[in-house]
């Protein structure tokens, strides 16, 4: 009987030991399964949060791009109007000076008119670039640089035309080439290079343009020479506003380009992070 009782206790101890081992293993498996479920939920939640954050960031960047597009459209329209006004002003100034033979001031007006006429297709190309958004960052950078240089040239011409133009060079050139000084004599109410005696010394007849209203009366004769006069420029308010608005347009395009590059960089970094999380979780 004692031997039977000992064997029975040994068997019961073995069974209890085996049961405890199985219970520990099942508990460990359940704990591992529970942890994996928690990890998966956390990962899914982080993925959803990342996607929501990415969507919000994309919406913000797209919103900024649209806002700056509208600003650029408004500035572009104003700039286009003032550029057309510049073309109109320079055209009539050039038309008024077409009667001056080989005048340097007329050459300046031709350059100014050419620059402003070329600005019209340049502005149209820029509008197409921004509106279509298919030009790429490099083309926008090149366009902004060309627009900046053209605006700088316009500013230099405006500063040049704001100064009084001394006509002594044109007067001497016209006189040395035996051309008529009628244009300056009528405009500046002058006669000859230094005065009406220039015609007398050259055995030339004093033209009608040396008299007030062409009366040929001695009391209406202009006594001053044309070389002592200068052309007073008109107020360059339109031209100044034009190139200032054009500089604003260049700045707006630069800001638009910076926002566009940042939005693309954010999309690329978000995609790389998401890909790293997905493939990294699979490897683990």
mmCIF file of N, CA, C and O in Angstrom, residues 178-223:
data_model
loop_
_atom_site.group_PDB
_atom_site.id
_atom_site.type_symbol
_atom_site.label_atom_id
_atom_site.label_comp_id
_atom_site.label_asym_id
_atom_site.label_seq_id
_atom_site.Cartn_x
_atom_site.Cartn_y
_atom_site.Cartn_z
ATOM 1 N N UNK A 178 24.167 120.021 -92.417
ATOM 2 C CA UNK A 178 23.391 120.937 -93.256
ATOM 3 C C UNK A 178 21.930 120.516 -93.366
ATOM 4 O O UNK A 178 21.330 120.577 -94.453
ATOM 5 N N UNK A 179 21.389 120.073 -92.251
ATOM 6 C CA UNK A 179 19.974 119.719 -92.184
ATOM 7 C C UNK A 179 19.215 120.836 -91.480
ATOM 8 O O UNK A 179 19.789 121.716 -90.843
ATOM 9 N N UNK A 180 17.917 120.802 -91.598
ATOM 10 C CA UNK A 180 17.072 121.856 -91.036
ATOM 11 C C UNK A 180 16.892 121.677 -89.527
ATOM 12 O O UNK A 180 16.687 120.559 -89.036
ATOM 13 N N UNK A 181 16.979 122.810 -88.816
ATOM 14 C CA UNK A 181 16.741 122.821 -87.363
ATOM 15 C C UNK A 181 15.288 123.170 -87.035
ATOM 16 O O UNK A 181 14.976 123.548 -85.904
ATOM 17 N N UNK A 182 14.428 123.046 -88.014
ATOM 18 C CA UNK A 182 13.044 123.480 -87.838
ATOM 19 C C UNK A 182 12.367 122.789 -86.661
ATOM 20 O O UNK A 182 11.586 123.412 -85.932
ATOM 21 N N UNK A 183 12.665 121.488 -86.458
ATOM 22 C CA UNK A 183 11.997 120.744 -85.383
ATOM 23 C C UNK A 183 12.257 121.403 -84.038
ATOM 24 O O UNK A 183 11.329 121.684 -83.269
ATOM 25 N N UNK A 184 13.527 121.691 -83.725
ATOM 26 C CA UNK A 184 13.865 122.287 -82.435
ATOM 27 C C UNK A 184 13.530 123.778 -82.386
ATOM 28 O O UNK A 184 13.201 124.320 -81.315
ATOM 29 N N UNK A 185 13.630 124.459 -83.530
ATOM 30 C CA UNK A 185 13.320 125.887 -83.546
ATOM 31 C C UNK A 185 11.845 126.147 -83.227
ATOM 32 O O UNK A 185 11.517 127.095 -82.505
ATOM 33 N N UNK A 186 10.977 125.300 -83.730
ATOM 34 C CA UNK A 186 9.552 125.453 -83.421
ATOM 35 C C UNK A 186 9.228 124.956 -82.001
ATOM 36 O O UNK A 186 8.408 125.572 -81.306
ATOM 37 N N UNK A 187 9.869 123.880 -81.611
ATOM 38 C CA UNK A 187 9.550 123.285 -80.306
ATOM 39 C C UNK A 187 10.126 124.112 -79.155
ATOM 40 O O UNK A 187 9.469 124.289 -78.122
ATOM 41 N N UNK A 188 11.365 124.585 -79.311
ATOM 42 C CA UNK A 188 12.044 125.294 -78.221
ATOM 43 C C UNK A 188 12.042 126.807 -78.405
ATOM 44 O O UNK A 188 12.608 127.524 -77.550
ATOM 45 N N UNK A 189 11.434 127.287 -79.510
ATOM 46 C CA UNK A 189 11.373 128.731 -79.792
ATOM 47 C C UNK A 189 12.785 129.340 -79.780
ATOM 48 O O UNK A 189 13.111 130.234 -78.996
ATOM 49 N N UNK A 190 13.626 128.775 -80.639
ATOM 50 C CA UNK A 190 15.024 129.212 -80.744
ATOM 51 C C UNK A 190 15.374 129.375 -82.220
ATOM 52 O O UNK A 190 14.554 129.077 -83.104
ATOM 53 N N UNK A 191 16.600 129.803 -82.466
ATOM 54 C CA UNK A 191 17.015 130.034 -83.848
ATOM 55 C C UNK A 191 18.499 129.729 -83.994
ATOM 56 O O UNK A 191 19.332 130.297 -83.259
ATOM 57 N N UNK A 192 18.859 128.853 -84.928
ATOM 58 C CA UNK A 192 20.244 128.507 -85.175
ATOM 59 C C UNK A 192 20.873 127.750 -84.009
ATOM 60 O O UNK A 192 20.199 127.250 -83.114
ATOM 61 N N UNK A 193 22.213 127.642 -84.030
ATOM 62 C CA UNK A 193 22.940 126.938 -82.971
ATOM 63 C C UNK A 193 23.117 127.842 -81.765
ATOM 64 O O UNK A 193 22.773 127.494 -80.635
ATOM 65 N N UNK A 194 23.660 129.057 -82.025
ATOM 66 C CA UNK A 194 23.886 130.019 -80.947
ATOM 67 C C UNK A 194 22.970 131.238 -81.063
ATOM 68 O O UNK A 194 22.912 132.056 -80.145
ATOM 69 N N UNK A 195 22.272 131.371 -82.184
ATOM 70 C CA UNK A 195 21.375 132.498 -82.411
ATOM 71 C C UNK A 195 21.154 132.700 -83.893
ATOM 72 O O UNK A 195 21.710 131.985 -84.746
ATOM 73 N N UNK A 196 20.347 133.702 -84.257
ATOM 74 C CA UNK A 196 20.057 133.937 -85.697
ATOM 75 C C UNK A 196 21.272 134.385 -86.495
ATOM 76 O O UNK A 196 21.266 134.285 -87.735
ATOM 77 N N UNK A 197 22.317 134.846 -85.822
ATOM 78 C CA UNK A 197 23.517 135.265 -86.549
ATOM 79 C C UNK A 197 24.211 134.099 -87.250
ATOM 80 O O UNK A 197 25.019 134.325 -88.166
ATOM 81 N N UNK A 198 23.948 132.866 -86.812
ATOM 82 C CA UNK A 198 24.548 131.694 -87.472
ATOM 83 C C UNK A 198 24.132 131.636 -88.940
ATOM 84 O O UNK A 198 24.940 131.258 -89.809
ATOM 85 N N UNK A 199 22.889 131.972 -89.222
ATOM 86 C CA UNK A 199 22.416 131.977 -90.605
ATOM 87 C C UNK A 199 23.052 133.123 -91.386
ATOM 88 O O UNK A 199 23.407 132.973 -92.569
ATOM 89 N N UNK A 200 23.213 134.269 -90.738
ATOM 90 C CA UNK A 200 23.807 135.419 -91.417
ATOM 91 C C UNK A 200 25.273 135.167 -91.751
ATOM 92 O O UNK A 200 25.746 135.512 -92.840
ATOM 93 N N UNK A 201 25.990 134.541 -90.813
ATOM 94 C CA UNK A 201 27.411 134.249 -91.061
ATOM 95 C C UNK A 201 27.582 133.215 -92.168
ATOM 96 O O UNK A 201 28.593 133.204 -92.869
ATOM 97 N N UNK A 202 26.639 132.362 -92.322
ATOM 98 C CA UNK A 202 26.720 131.343 -93.364
ATOM 99 C C UNK A 202 26.034 131.751 -94.641
ATOM 100 O O UNK A 202 25.852 130.904 -95.544
ATOM 101 N N UNK A 203 25.682 133.032 -94.775
ATOM 102 C CA UNK A 203 24.983 133.539 -95.961
ATOM 103 C C UNK A 203 23.733 132.719 -96.255
ATOM 104 O O UNK A 203 23.443 132.345 -97.404
ATOM 105 N N UNK A 204 23.009 132.405 -95.186
ATOM 106 C CA UNK A 204 21.779 131.632 -95.316
ATOM 107 C C UNK A 204 20.591 132.495 -94.945
ATOM 108 O O UNK A 204 20.691 133.429 -94.140
ATOM 109 N N UNK A 205 19.471 132.139 -95.516
ATOM 110 C CA UNK A 205 18.237 132.866 -95.224
ATOM 111 C C UNK A 205 17.647 132.347 -93.920
ATOM 112 O O UNK A 205 17.584 131.140 -93.687
ATOM 113 N N UNK A 206 17.229 133.275 -93.057
ATOM 114 C CA UNK A 206 16.621 132.865 -91.782
ATOM 115 C C UNK A 206 15.263 132.239 -92.077
ATOM 116 O O UNK A 206 14.395 132.871 -92.716
ATOM 117 N N UNK A 207 15.050 130.985 -91.648
ATOM 118 C CA UNK A 207 13.787 130.294 -91.968
ATOM 119 C C UNK A 207 12.611 130.835 -91.154
ATOM 120 O O UNK A 207 12.776 131.546 -90.167
ATOM 121 N N UNK A 208 11.406 130.460 -91.579
ATOM 122 C CA UNK A 208 10.195 130.882 -90.880
ATOM 123 C C UNK A 208 10.123 130.337 -89.457
ATOM 124 O O UNK A 208 9.497 130.945 -88.587
ATOM 125 N N UNK A 209 10.754 129.182 -89.254
ATOM 126 C CA UNK A 209 10.686 128.556 -87.931
ATOM 127 C C UNK A 209 11.396 129.382 -86.865
ATOM 128 O O UNK A 209 11.224 129.129 -85.668
ATOM 129 N N UNK A 210 12.209 130.382 -87.272
ATOM 130 C CA UNK A 210 12.888 131.246 -86.305
ATOM 131 C C UNK A 210 11.999 132.410 -85.863
ATOM 132 O O UNK A 210 12.407 133.194 -84.985
ATOM 133 N N UNK A 211 10.820 132.524 -86.450
ATOM 134 C CA UNK A 211 9.915 133.609 -86.096
ATOM 135 C C UNK A 211 8.685 133.043 -85.375
ATOM 136 O O UNK A 211 8.242 131.914 -85.648
ATOM 137 N N UNK A 212 8.163 133.856 -84.500
ATOM 138 C CA UNK A 212 6.945 133.469 -83.797
ATOM 139 C C UNK A 212 5.792 133.408 -84.791
ATOM 140 O O UNK A 212 5.525 134.393 -85.520
ATOM 141 N N UNK A 213 5.147 132.253 -84.833
ATOM 142 C CA UNK A 213 4.029 131.993 -85.751
ATOM 143 C C UNK A 213 4.424 132.169 -87.216
ATOM 144 O O UNK A 213 3.547 132.358 -88.083
ATOM 145 N N UNK A 214 5.759 132.097 -87.482
ATOM 146 C CA UNK A 214 6.237 132.223 -88.859
ATOM 147 C C UNK A 214 5.927 133.552 -89.504
ATOM 148 O O UNK A 214 5.749 133.643 -90.727
ATOM 149 N N UNK A 215 5.882 134.617 -88.697
ATOM 150 C CA UNK A 215 5.476 135.937 -89.215
ATOM 151 C C UNK A 215 6.573 136.630 -90.015
ATOM 152 O O UNK A 215 6.271 137.556 -90.795
ATOM 153 N N UNK A 216 7.846 136.277 -89.820
ATOM 154 C CA UNK A 216 8.999 136.898 -90.466
ATOM 155 C C UNK A 216 9.148 138.385 -90.120
ATOM 156 O O UNK A 216 9.762 139.151 -90.871
ATOM 157 N N UNK A 217 8.570 138.756 -88.995
ATOM 158 C CA UNK A 217 8.725 140.129 -88.511
ATOM 159 C C UNK A 217 9.895 140.180 -87.544
ATOM 160 O O UNK A 217 10.117 139.251 -86.760
ATOM 161 N N UNK A 218 10.673 141.275 -87.617
ATOM 162 C CA UNK A 218 11.896 141.374 -86.834
ATOM 163 C C UNK A 218 11.637 141.269 -85.339
ATOM 164 O O UNK A 218 12.427 140.671 -84.614
ATOM 165 N N UNK A 219 10.519 141.814 -84.871
ATOM 166 C CA UNK A 219 10.225 141.755 -83.432
ATOM 167 C C UNK A 219 9.803 140.358 -82.975
ATOM 168 O O UNK A 219 9.818 140.064 -81.781
ATOM 169 N N UNK A 220 9.442 139.495 -83.921
ATOM 170 C CA UNK A 220 9.043 138.125 -83.568
ATOM 171 C C UNK A 220 10.193 137.130 -83.723
ATOM 172 O O UNK A 220 9.996 135.919 -83.585
ATOM 173 N N UNK A 221 11.394 137.606 -84.017
ATOM 174 C CA UNK A 221 12.539 136.718 -84.229
ATOM 175 C C UNK A 221 13.045 136.174 -82.888
ATOM 176 O O UNK A 221 13.213 136.924 -81.922
ATOM 177 N N UNK A 222 13.269 134.858 -82.861
ATOM 178 C CA UNK A 222 13.831 134.240 -81.656
ATOM 179 C C UNK A 222 15.325 134.571 -81.579
ATOM 180 O O UNK A 222 16.067 134.368 -82.548
ATOM 181 N N UNK A 223 15.790 135.052 -80.431
ATOM 182 C CA UNK A 223 17.160 135.506 -80.285
ATOM 183 C C UNK A 223 18.093 134.432 -79.704
ATOM 184 O O UNK A 223 19.304 134.505 -79.913
#
